[in-house]
Amino acid sequence: MHKIIKNENGFEYIEVKNSAAKAKIALQGAHIFEYTRQDKNNLLWLSEKSVFEQGVAIRGGIPLCWPRFGSLDESLQQHGFARVSMFKLINVNELNEFSTEVLFELRDTKESRALWNHQFILEVKMVISQTLSISMKTKNLDEKDFMITQAFHTYFSISNIQNISIKGLENKFYFDTLLDDKHKEDQAIKVEKEIDRVYIDTDDEVFLIDKDKNIKLHTLGSASTVVWNPWIEKSAKMSYMSKNAYKEFVCIESANAFDDFVMVKSKKTHTLSLTISF
Ligand code: TA6
């Protein structure tokens, strides 16, 4: 079952329900901000201060960073324009009692070409089921190759930041954006202060271990993984975030970031996909 809901600001989202799970996905940004399995709470953190307004990225869920991750490009806003662009809902396909597939599309417009002068189709597919799967397929319609960086900027809801550890990134080099430096550690990650790292050459599987759940991220088409938590001071300064929010979430982002950019050849495609299971 699914329905389109519009709030008082005209902000639209689709609510999907089947026998396995429930999800809410905004048409702006093809942005999933709730995924709840029947027996569990929302897997995705959503800020209590988040506003649902056109042109403002939802603080939480899975923002799609595209065609840029970060803010290295002067002509493009931080994390690109996809997360504040209106996607077209192409299809909702009830695959079976436990599984619903939702397909969105974003195409270039006069406005997007003014920011990033390329012709493209960005196809976003989600499967709401016992697991949550999401993919972004970039189609290059240009005569020339183009370059993208991207991420599923997933905010995971956690019991408390002090309870979690992140496994699967041990012995991988990471670029520490706070120190502007490269490092490597042989231990699982514990978050005890602000963290903003881009891990390089990462494997397909990363694990978030919490008190009461083990979450597996299985990623394809990505070679970097970002780990982010703003900690106390930055939490208080971030837009649409309360000062204690840092305790409630961690971002683990399946990405192609910084040097790990993707050249999408003319008339070809590239797909980044993520399956989250727990
Ligand atoms: O992915 C980590 C990061 O790039 C951080 O540096 C951080 O500030 C953030 O994402 C959130 O960005 P936003 O543009 O959503 O405020």
PDB file of C-alpha atoms and ligand atoms in Angstrom:
ATOM      1  CA  MET A   1       0.000   0.000   0.000  1.00  0.00           C
ATOM      2  CA  HIS A   2       1.196   3.525  -0.650  1.00  0.00           C
ATOM      3  CA  LYS A   3      -0.107   7.064  -0.633  1.00  0.00           C
ATOM      4  CA  ILE A   4       1.161  10.535  -1.411  1.00  0.00           C
ATOM      5  CA  ILE A   5       0.893  13.001   1.465  1.00  0.00           C
ATOM      6  CA  LYS A   6       1.212  16.769   1.198  1.00  0.00           C
ATOM      7  CA  ASN A   7       1.900  18.909   4.272  1.00  0.00           C
ATOM      8  CA  GLU A   8       0.644  22.447   4.858  1.00  0.00           C
ATOM      9  CA  ASN A   9       3.732  23.878   3.055  1.00  0.00           C
ATOM     10  CA  GLY A  10       2.935  21.807  -0.027  1.00  0.00           C
ATOM     11  CA  PHE A  11       5.854  19.500   0.754  1.00  0.00           C
ATOM     12  CA  GLU A  12       5.098  16.046  -0.671  1.00  0.00           C
ATOM     13  CA  TYR A  13       6.205  12.633   0.426  1.00  0.00           C
ATOM     14  CA  ILE A  14       5.191   9.095  -0.305  1.00  0.00           C
ATOM     15  CA  GLU A  15       4.317   6.704   2.474  1.00  0.00           C
ATOM     16  CA  VAL A  16       4.889   3.030   1.715  1.00  0.00           C
ATOM     17  CA  LYS A  17       3.613   0.180   3.895  1.00  0.00           C
ATOM     18  CA  ASN A  18       3.875  -3.561   3.424  1.00  0.00           C
ATOM     19  CA  SER A  19       3.953  -6.556   5.763  1.00  0.00           C
ATOM     20  CA  ALA A  20       7.685  -6.120   6.419  1.00  0.00           C
ATOM     21  CA  ALA A  21       8.230  -2.382   6.785  1.00  0.00           C
ATOM     22  CA  LYS A  22       7.030   1.166   6.484  1.00  0.00           C
ATOM     23  CA  ALA A  23       8.857   4.093   4.857  1.00  0.00           C
ATOM     24  CA  LYS A  24       8.409   7.785   4.141  1.00  0.00           C
ATOM     25  CA  ILE A  25      10.212   9.286   1.160  1.00  0.00           C
ATOM     26  CA  ALA A  26      10.114  12.959   0.173  1.00  0.00           C
ATOM     27  CA  LEU A  27       9.808  13.769  -3.525  1.00  0.00           C
ATOM     28  CA  GLN A  28      12.305  16.536  -2.944  1.00  0.00           C
ATOM     29  CA  GLY A  29      15.670  14.832  -3.085  1.00  0.00           C
ATOM     30  CA  ALA A  30      14.092  11.328  -3.328  1.00  0.00           C
ATOM     31  CA  HIS A  31      14.903  11.592   0.345  1.00  0.00           C
ATOM     32  CA  ILE A  32      13.917   8.694   2.606  1.00  0.00           C
ATOM     33  CA  PHE A  33      13.476   9.951   6.161  1.00  0.00           C
ATOM     34  CA  GLU A  34      11.771   7.005   7.806  1.00  0.00           C
ATOM     35  CA  TYR A  35      12.296   3.283   7.485  1.00  0.00           C
ATOM     36  CA  THR A  36      10.665   1.229  10.198  1.00  0.00           C
ATOM     37  CA  ARG A  37      10.440  -2.526  10.300  1.00  0.00           C
ATOM     38  CA  GLN A  38       7.277  -3.858  11.906  1.00  0.00           C
ATOM     39  CA  ASP A  39       9.006  -4.791  15.131  1.00  0.00           C
ATOM     40  CA  LYS A  40      11.530  -1.944  15.333  1.00  0.00           C
ATOM     41  CA  ASN A  41      11.956   1.854  15.600  1.00  0.00           C
ATOM     42  CA  ASN A  42      12.999   4.180  12.788  1.00  0.00           C
ATOM     43  CA  LEU A  43      16.402   2.975  11.583  1.00  0.00           C
ATOM     44  CA  LEU A  44      17.126   6.461  10.262  1.00  0.00           C
ATOM     45  CA  TRP A  45      17.727   9.428  12.513  1.00  0.00           C
ATOM     46  CA  LEU A  46      15.538  12.440  11.834  1.00  0.00           C
ATOM     47  CA  SER A  47      16.191  15.719  13.594  1.00  0.00           C
ATOM     48  CA  GLU A  48      13.306  16.991  15.678  1.00  0.00           C
ATOM     49  CA  LYS A  49      14.246  20.405  14.249  1.00  0.00           C
ATOM     50  CA  SER A  50      14.012  19.305  10.638  1.00  0.00           C
ATOM     51  CA  VAL A  51      11.692  21.415   8.548  1.00  0.00           C
ATOM     52  CA  PHE A  52       9.834  19.977   5.606  1.00  0.00           C
ATOM     53  CA  GLU A  53      10.045  22.868   3.188  1.00  0.00           C
ATOM     54  CA  GLN A  54      10.939  23.167  -0.447  1.00  0.00           C
ATOM     55  CA  GLY A  55      14.544  24.196  -0.974  1.00  0.00           C
ATOM     56  CA  VAL A  56      15.704  23.042   2.481  1.00  0.00           C
ATOM     57  CA  ALA A  57      17.410  19.667   2.834  1.00  0.00           C
ATOM     58  CA  ILE A  58      15.830  17.398   5.435  1.00  0.00           C
ATOM     59  CA  ARG A  59      18.206  16.980   8.404  1.00  0.00           C
ATOM     60  CA  GLY A  60      18.301  13.215   8.758  1.00  0.00           C
ATOM     61  CA  GLY A  61      17.327  10.123   6.795  1.00  0.00           C
ATOM     62  CA  ILE A  62      19.390   9.535   3.669  1.00  0.00           C
ATOM     63  CA  PRO A  63      20.211  12.761   1.816  1.00  0.00           C
ATOM     64  CA  LEU A  64      21.551  12.044  -1.666  1.00  0.00           C
ATOM     65  CA  CYS A  65      24.743  13.996  -2.272  1.00  0.00           C
ATOM     66  CA  TRP A  66      25.008  14.393  -6.037  1.00  0.00           C
ATOM     67  CA  PRO A  67      26.655  15.406  -8.395  1.00  0.00           C
ATOM     68  CA  ARG A  68      29.088  16.499  -5.724  1.00  0.00           C
ATOM     69  CA  PHE A  69      30.004  15.319  -2.278  1.00  0.00           C
ATOM     70  CA  GLY A  70      31.332  18.120  -0.038  1.00  0.00           C
ATOM     71  CA  SER A  71      32.024  21.702  -0.986  1.00  0.00           C
ATOM     72  CA  LEU A  72      35.118  21.641  -3.175  1.00  0.00           C
ATOM     73  CA  ASP A  73      33.265  23.131  -6.148  1.00  0.00           C
ATOM     74  CA  GLU A  74      32.599  26.829  -6.003  1.00  0.00           C
ATOM     75  CA  SER A  75      29.759  26.727  -8.514  1.00  0.00           C
ATOM     76  CA  LEU A  76      27.823  24.014  -6.666  1.00  0.00           C
ATOM     77  CA  GLN A  77      26.299  24.098  -3.211  1.00  0.00           C
ATOM     78  CA  GLN A  78      27.656  21.783  -0.501  1.00  0.00           C
ATOM     79  CA  HIS A  79      26.761  18.169  -1.377  1.00  0.00           C
ATOM     80  CA  GLY A  80      25.285  19.171  -4.750  1.00  0.00           C
ATOM     81  CA  PHE A  81      21.772  20.069  -5.805  1.00  0.00           C
ATOM     82  CA  ALA A  82      20.011  16.672  -5.893  1.00  0.00           C
ATOM     83  CA  ARG A  83      18.940  16.760  -2.253  1.00  0.00           C
ATOM     84  CA  VAL A  84      16.953  19.973  -2.803  1.00  0.00           C
ATOM     85  CA  SER A  85      15.661  19.125  -6.292  1.00  0.00           C
ATOM     86  CA  MET A  86      12.179  17.831  -7.061  1.00  0.00           C
ATOM     87  CA  PHE A  87      12.316  14.287  -8.349  1.00  0.00           C
ATOM     88  CA  LYS A  88       9.595  12.716 -10.443  1.00  0.00           C
ATOM     89  CA  LEU A  89       7.945   9.653  -8.964  1.00  0.00           C
ATOM     90  CA  ILE A  90       8.060   7.167 -11.845  1.00  0.00           C
ATOM     91  CA  ASN A  91       6.623   4.022 -10.362  1.00  0.00           C
ATOM     92  CA  VAL A  92       5.636   2.233  -7.183  1.00  0.00           C
ATOM     93  CA  ASN A  93       5.749  -1.478  -7.662  1.00  0.00           C
ATOM     94  CA  GLU A  94       4.384  -3.818  -4.995  1.00  0.00           C
ATOM     95  CA  LEU A  95       6.760  -6.719  -5.680  1.00  0.00           C
ATOM     96  CA  ASN A  96       5.046  -8.960  -3.112  1.00  0.00           C
ATOM     97  CA  GLU A  97       3.439  -8.733   0.321  1.00  0.00           C
ATOM     98  CA  PHE A  98       6.797  -7.917   1.943  1.00  0.00           C
ATOM     99  CA  SER A  99       8.505  -5.786  -0.672  1.00  0.00           C
ATOM    100  CA  THR A 100       7.791  -2.489  -2.421  1.00  0.00           C
ATOM    101  CA  GLU A 101       9.978  -0.885  -5.070  1.00  0.00           C
ATOM    102  CA  VAL A 102       9.845   2.877  -5.572  1.00  0.00           C
ATOM    103  CA  LEU A 103      11.457   4.532  -8.563  1.00  0.00           C
ATOM    104  CA  PHE A 104      12.303   8.241  -8.896  1.00  0.00           C
ATOM    105  CA  GLU A 105      13.989  10.235 -11.587  1.00  0.00           C
ATOM    106  CA  LEU A 106      15.736  13.598 -11.841  1.00  0.00           C
ATOM    107  CA  ARG A 107      16.581  15.103 -15.233  1.00  0.00           C
ATOM    108  CA  ASP A 108      18.611  18.169 -16.081  1.00  0.00           C
ATOM    109  CA  THR A 109      16.724  21.449 -16.378  1.00  0.00           C
ATOM    110  CA  LYS A 110      17.629  25.009 -17.341  1.00  0.00           C
ATOM    111  CA  GLU A 111      18.306  25.658 -13.623  1.00  0.00           C
ATOM    112  CA  SER A 112      20.503  22.582 -13.157  1.00  0.00           C
ATOM    113  CA  ARG A 113      22.471  23.353 -16.345  1.00  0.00           C
ATOM    114  CA  ALA A 114      23.145  26.868 -15.024  1.00  0.00           C
ATOM    115  CA  LEU A 115      24.837  25.255 -12.010  1.00  0.00           C
ATOM    116  CA  TRP A 116      26.320  22.199 -13.693  1.00  0.00           C
ATOM    117  CA  ASN A 117      26.217  22.260 -17.458  1.00  0.00           C
ATOM    118  CA  HIS A 118      25.470  18.604 -18.206  1.00  0.00           C
ATOM    119  CA  GLN A 119      22.601  16.523 -19.511  1.00  0.00           C
ATOM    120  CA  PHE A 120      21.742  13.610 -17.294  1.00  0.00           C
ATOM    121  CA  ILE A 121      19.164  11.307 -15.823  1.00  0.00           C
ATOM    122  CA  LEU A 122      19.587  10.349 -12.185  1.00  0.00           C
ATOM    123  CA  GLU A 123      17.488   7.276 -11.401  1.00  0.00           C
ATOM    124  CA  VAL A 124      16.901   6.465  -7.757  1.00  0.00           C
ATOM    125  CA  LYS A 125      15.434   3.106  -6.824  1.00  0.00           C
ATOM    126  CA  MET A 126      14.469   2.003  -3.320  1.00  0.00           C
ATOM    127  CA  VAL A 127      13.228  -1.361  -2.175  1.00  0.00           C
ATOM    128  CA  ILE A 128      11.377  -1.243   1.119  1.00  0.00           C
ATOM    129  CA  SER A 129      11.430  -4.715   2.564  1.00  0.00           C
ATOM    130  CA  GLN A 130      12.997  -6.683   5.449  1.00  0.00           C
ATOM    131  CA  THR A 131      16.101  -4.816   4.275  1.00  0.00           C
ATOM    132  CA  LEU A 132      16.390  -1.323   2.861  1.00  0.00           C
ATOM    133  CA  SER A 133      18.006  -1.037  -0.562  1.00  0.00           C
ATOM    134  CA  ILE A 134      18.728   2.158  -2.399  1.00  0.00           C
ATOM    135  CA  SER A 135      20.550   2.837  -5.639  1.00  0.00           C
ATOM    136  CA  MET A 136      21.486   5.912  -7.677  1.00  0.00           C
ATOM    137  CA  LYS A 137      22.076   5.359 -11.362  1.00  0.00           C
ATOM    138  CA  THR A 138      23.741   8.268 -13.148  1.00  0.00           C
ATOM    139  CA  LYS A 139      23.159   8.353 -16.910  1.00  0.00           C
ATOM    140  CA  ASN A 140      25.356  10.665 -18.922  1.00  0.00           C
ATOM    141  CA  LEU A 141      23.360  12.007 -21.883  1.00  0.00           C
ATOM    142  CA  ASP A 142      26.152  14.408 -22.924  1.00  0.00           C
ATOM    143  CA  GLU A 143      28.438  13.998 -25.895  1.00  0.00           C
ATOM    144  CA  LYS A 144      31.350  14.282 -23.445  1.00  0.00           C
ATOM    145  CA  ASP A 145      32.328  12.369 -20.304  1.00  0.00           C
ATOM    146  CA  PHE A 146      31.532  14.046 -16.987  1.00  0.00           C
ATOM    147  CA  MET A 147      32.805  13.705 -13.438  1.00  0.00           C
ATOM    148  CA  ILE A 148      30.745  13.133 -10.312  1.00  0.00           C
ATOM    149  CA  THR A 149      31.322  12.643  -6.613  1.00  0.00           C
ATOM    150  CA  GLN A 150      28.413  11.380  -4.539  1.00  0.00           C
ATOM    151  CA  ALA A 151      27.171   9.780  -1.326  1.00  0.00           C
ATOM    152  CA  PHE A 152      24.281   8.235   0.510  1.00  0.00           C
ATOM    153  CA  HIS A 153      24.694  10.503   3.532  1.00  0.00           C
ATOM    154  CA  THR A 154      22.914   8.041   5.848  1.00  0.00           C
ATOM    155  CA  TYR A 155      22.031   9.233   9.358  1.00  0.00           C
ATOM    156  CA  PHE A 156      21.649   6.154  11.564  1.00  0.00           C
ATOM    157  CA  SER A 157      19.587   6.424  14.708  1.00  0.00           C
ATOM    158  CA  ILE A 158      21.569   4.967  17.634  1.00  0.00           C
ATOM    159  CA  SER A 159      20.947   4.254  21.319  1.00  0.00           C
ATOM    160  CA  ASN A 160      23.781   6.594  22.359  1.00  0.00           C
ATOM    161  CA  ILE A 161      27.018   7.609  20.652  1.00  0.00           C
ATOM    162  CA  GLN A 162      29.004   6.076  23.515  1.00  0.00           C
ATOM    163  CA  ASN A 163      27.472   2.647  22.872  1.00  0.00           C
ATOM    164  CA  ILE A 164      28.418   2.234  19.227  1.00  0.00           C
ATOM    165  CA  SER A 165      31.388   1.011  17.275  1.00  0.00           C
ATOM    166  CA  ILE A 166      31.980   0.835  13.542  1.00  0.00           C
ATOM    167  CA  LYS A 167      33.740  -2.161  12.051  1.00  0.00           C
ATOM    168  CA  GLY A 168      35.107  -2.924   8.609  1.00  0.00           C
ATOM    169  CA  LEU A 169      37.238   0.184   8.189  1.00  0.00           C
ATOM    170  CA  GLU A 170      40.216  -1.014  10.211  1.00  0.00           C
ATOM    171  CA  ASN A 171      43.572  -0.695   8.415  1.00  0.00           C
ATOM    172  CA  LYS A 172      42.068   1.551   5.748  1.00  0.00           C
ATOM    173  CA  PHE A 173      43.634   4.920   5.153  1.00  0.00           C
ATOM    174  CA  TYR A 174      41.368   7.830   5.915  1.00  0.00           C
ATOM    175  CA  PHE A 175      41.559  11.489   5.155  1.00  0.00           C
ATOM    176  CA  ASP A 176      40.763  13.412   8.324  1.00  0.00           C
ATOM    177  CA  THR A 177      39.000  16.553   7.122  1.00  0.00           C
ATOM    178  CA  LEU A 178      39.404  18.152  10.570  1.00  0.00           C
ATOM    179  CA  LEU A 179      43.188  17.787  10.544  1.00  0.00           C
ATOM    180  CA  ASP A 180      43.701  17.860   6.779  1.00  0.00           C
ATOM    181  CA  ASP A 181      45.776  14.759   7.150  1.00  0.00           C
ATOM    182  CA  LYS A 182      45.902  11.058   6.258  1.00  0.00           C
ATOM    183  CA  HIS A 183      45.844   8.277   8.892  1.00  0.00           C
ATOM    184  CA  LYS A 184      45.206   4.596   9.460  1.00  0.00           C
ATOM    185  CA  GLU A 185      44.068   2.687  12.576  1.00  0.00           C
ATOM    186  CA  ASP A 186      43.835  -1.009  13.300  1.00  0.00           C
ATOM    187  CA  GLN A 187      40.878  -0.829  15.718  1.00  0.00           C
ATOM    188  CA  ALA A 188      37.123  -0.577  15.250  1.00  0.00           C
ATOM    189  CA  ILE A 189      35.992   3.058  15.400  1.00  0.00           C
ATOM    190  CA  LYS A 190      34.659   4.456  18.680  1.00  0.00           C
ATOM    191  CA  VAL A 191      33.325   8.000  18.484  1.00  0.00           C
ATOM    192  CA  GLU A 192      34.520  10.068  21.451  1.00  0.00           C
ATOM    193  CA  LYS A 193      34.844  13.485  19.829  1.00  0.00           C
ATOM    194  CA  GLU A 194      33.998  15.220  16.565  1.00  0.00           C
ATOM    195  CA  ILE A 195      34.773  12.947  13.637  1.00  0.00           C
ATOM    196  CA  ASP A 196      34.732  13.750   9.902  1.00  0.00           C
ATOM    197  CA  ARG A 197      36.702  11.189   7.912  1.00  0.00           C
ATOM    198  CA  VAL A 198      36.746   9.939   4.359  1.00  0.00           C
ATOM    199  CA  TYR A 199      38.000   6.362   4.322  1.00  0.00           C
ATOM    200  CA  ILE A 200      39.703   5.393   1.095  1.00  0.00           C
ATOM    201  CA  ASP A 201      39.551   2.132  -0.892  1.00  0.00           C
ATOM    202  CA  THR A 202      36.947   0.658   1.392  1.00  0.00           C
ATOM    203  CA  ASP A 203      35.451  -2.818   1.119  1.00  0.00           C
ATOM    204  CA  ASP A 204      31.820  -3.603   0.321  1.00  0.00           C
ATOM    205  CA  GLU A 205      30.798  -4.266   3.922  1.00  0.00           C
ATOM    206  CA  VAL A 206      30.820  -1.980   6.955  1.00  0.00           C
ATOM    207  CA  PHE A 207      29.108  -2.722  10.280  1.00  0.00           C
ATOM    208  CA  LEU A 208      27.521  -0.447  12.838  1.00  0.00           C
ATOM    209  CA  ILE A 209      27.377  -2.214  16.181  1.00  0.00           C
ATOM    210  CA  ASP A 210      24.975  -0.793  18.749  1.00  0.00           C
ATOM    211  CA  LYS A 211      23.756  -2.048  22.128  1.00  0.00           C
ATOM    212  CA  ASP A 212      20.708  -3.779  20.724  1.00  0.00           C
ATOM    213  CA  LYS A 213      21.433  -4.136  17.011  1.00  0.00           C
ATOM    214  CA  ASN A 214      24.059  -4.989  14.422  1.00  0.00           C
ATOM    215  CA  ILE A 215      23.594  -3.137  11.167  1.00  0.00           C
ATOM    216  CA  LYS A 216      25.317  -4.217   7.982  1.00  0.00           C
ATOM    217  CA  LEU A 217      25.897  -1.818   5.091  1.00  0.00           C
ATOM    218  CA  HIS A 218      26.608  -3.545   1.824  1.00  0.00           C
ATOM    219  CA  THR A 219      27.720  -1.090  -0.836  1.00  0.00           C
ATOM    220  CA  LEU A 220      28.492  -1.489  -4.531  1.00  0.00           C
ATOM    221  CA  GLY A 221      29.938   1.069  -6.930  1.00  0.00           C
ATOM    222  CA  SER A 222      31.709   2.977  -4.174  1.00  0.00           C
ATOM    223  CA  ALA A 223      35.302   3.105  -3.042  1.00  0.00           C
ATOM    224  CA  SER A 224      35.075   5.539  -0.135  1.00  0.00           C
ATOM    225  CA  THR A 225      33.163   5.621   3.139  1.00  0.00           C
ATOM    226  CA  VAL A 226      32.579   8.735   5.197  1.00  0.00           C
ATOM    227  CA  VAL A 227      32.128   8.659   8.969  1.00  0.00           C
ATOM    228  CA  TRP A 228      30.732  11.798  10.540  1.00  0.00           C
ATOM    229  CA  ASN A 229      29.513  13.004  13.909  1.00  0.00           C
ATOM    230  CA  PRO A 230      29.583  16.732  14.737  1.00  0.00           C
ATOM    231  CA  TRP A 231      29.919  16.291  18.514  1.00  0.00           C
ATOM    232  CA  ILE A 232      28.797  18.943  21.006  1.00  0.00           C
ATOM    233  CA  GLU A 233      29.876  22.347  19.708  1.00  0.00           C
ATOM    234  CA  LYS A 234      29.188  21.738  16.050  1.00  0.00           C
ATOM    235  CA  SER A 235      25.848  20.086  16.799  1.00  0.00           C
ATOM    236  CA  ALA A 236      24.745  23.283  18.503  1.00  0.00           C
ATOM    237  CA  LYS A 237      25.820  25.334  15.480  1.00  0.00           C
ATOM    238  CA  MET A 238      24.433  23.135  12.712  1.00  0.00           C
ATOM    239  CA  SER A 239      21.236  24.117  10.982  1.00  0.00           C
ATOM    240  CA  TYR A 240      18.114  22.172  12.013  1.00  0.00           C
ATOM    241  CA  MET A 241      19.935  20.281  14.754  1.00  0.00           C
ATOM    242  CA  SER A 242      19.663  20.519  18.527  1.00  0.00           C
ATOM    243  CA  LYS A 243      22.759  20.636  20.703  1.00  0.00           C
ATOM    244  CA  ASN A 244      22.327  17.131  22.080  1.00  0.00           C
ATOM    245  CA  ALA A 245      21.619  15.576  18.682  1.00  0.00           C
ATOM    246  CA  TYR A 246      25.203  14.293  18.385  1.00  0.00           C
ATOM    247  CA  LYS A 247      24.384  11.549  20.921  1.00  0.00           C
ATOM    248  CA  GLU A 248      21.524  10.242  18.821  1.00  0.00           C
ATOM    249  CA  PHE A 249      23.079   9.578  15.418  1.00  0.00           C
ATOM    250  CA  VAL A 250      26.130   8.700  13.426  1.00  0.00           C
ATOM    251  CA  CYS A 251      26.520   9.123   9.674  1.00  0.00           C
ATOM    252  CA  ILE A 252      28.131   6.302   7.724  1.00  0.00           C
ATOM    253  CA  GLU A 253      28.144   7.339   4.104  1.00  0.00           C
ATOM    254  CA  SER A 254      28.656   5.084   1.111  1.00  0.00           C
ATOM    255  CA  ALA A 255      30.462   7.437  -1.212  1.00  0.00           C
ATOM    256  CA  ASN A 256      32.673   8.295  -4.106  1.00  0.00           C
ATOM    257  CA  ALA A 257      34.345  11.305  -2.554  1.00  0.00           C
ATOM    258  CA  PHE A 258      37.377  13.542  -3.031  1.00  0.00           C
ATOM    259  CA  ASP A 259      40.013  11.700  -5.141  1.00  0.00           C
ATOM    260  CA  ASP A 260      37.634   8.806  -5.546  1.00  0.00           C
ATOM    261  CA  PHE A 261      35.544  10.614  -8.159  1.00  0.00           C
ATOM    262  CA  VAL A 262      33.745   8.759 -10.956  1.00  0.00           C
ATOM    263  CA  MET A 263      34.131   9.630 -14.634  1.00  0.00           C
ATOM    264  CA  VAL A 264      30.851   8.737 -16.275  1.00  0.00           C
ATOM    265  CA  LYS A 265      31.507   8.235 -19.951  1.00  0.00           C
ATOM    266  CA  SER A 266      29.323   9.838 -22.571  1.00  0.00           C
ATOM    267  CA  LYS A 267      26.070   7.835 -23.039  1.00  0.00           C
ATOM    268  CA  LYS A 268      27.075   5.448 -20.232  1.00  0.00           C
ATOM    269  CA  THR A 269      25.876   4.911 -16.675  1.00  0.00           C
ATOM    270  CA  HIS A 270      27.293   4.450 -13.207  1.00  0.00           C
ATOM    271  CA  THR A 271      25.395   2.925 -10.284  1.00  0.00           C
ATOM    272  CA  LEU A 272      26.020   3.356  -6.578  1.00  0.00           C
ATOM    273  CA  SER A 273      23.954   1.044  -4.404  1.00  0.00           C
ATOM    274  CA  LEU A 274      23.501   0.295  -0.734  1.00  0.00           C
ATOM    275  CA  THR A 275      21.648  -2.430   1.129  1.00  0.00           C
ATOM    276  CA  ILE A 276      21.148  -2.018   4.856  1.00  0.00           C
ATOM    277  CA  SER A 277      20.259  -5.099   6.890  1.00  0.00           C
ATOM    278  CA  PHE A 278      19.985  -5.770  10.610  1.00  0.00           C
TER     279      PHE A 278
HETATM  280  O1  TA6 B   1      29.634  14.084   5.328  1.00  0.00           O
HETATM  281  C1  TA6 B   1      30.148  14.857   6.345  1.00  0.00           C
HETATM  282  C2  TA6 B   1      29.843  16.308   6.048  1.00  0.00           C
HETATM  283  O2  TA6 B   1      30.387  16.655   4.799  1.00  0.00           O
HETATM  284  C3  TA6 B   1      30.379  17.160   7.182  1.00  0.00           C
HETATM  285  O3  TA6 B   1      31.549  17.841   6.890  1.00  0.00           O
HETATM  286  C4  TA6 B   1      29.189  17.981   7.599  1.00  0.00           C
HETATM  287  O4  TA6 B   1      29.314  19.264   7.913  1.00  0.00           O
HETATM  288  C5  TA6 B   1      28.075  17.433   6.886  1.00  0.00           C
HETATM  289  O5  TA6 B   1      28.428  16.508   5.951  1.00  0.00           O
HETATM  290  C6  TA6 B   1      26.683  17.908   6.915  1.00  0.00           C
HETATM  291  O6  TA6 B   1      26.548  18.761   5.830  1.00  0.00           O
HETATM  292  P1  TA6 B   1      25.273  19.606   5.569  1.00  0.00           P
HETATM  293  O7  TA6 B   1      25.553  20.325   4.275  1.00  0.00           O
HETATM  294  O8  TA6 B   1      24.136  18.643   5.429  1.00  0.00           O
HETATM  295  O9  TA6 B   1      25.098  20.521   6.731  1.00  0.00           O
END
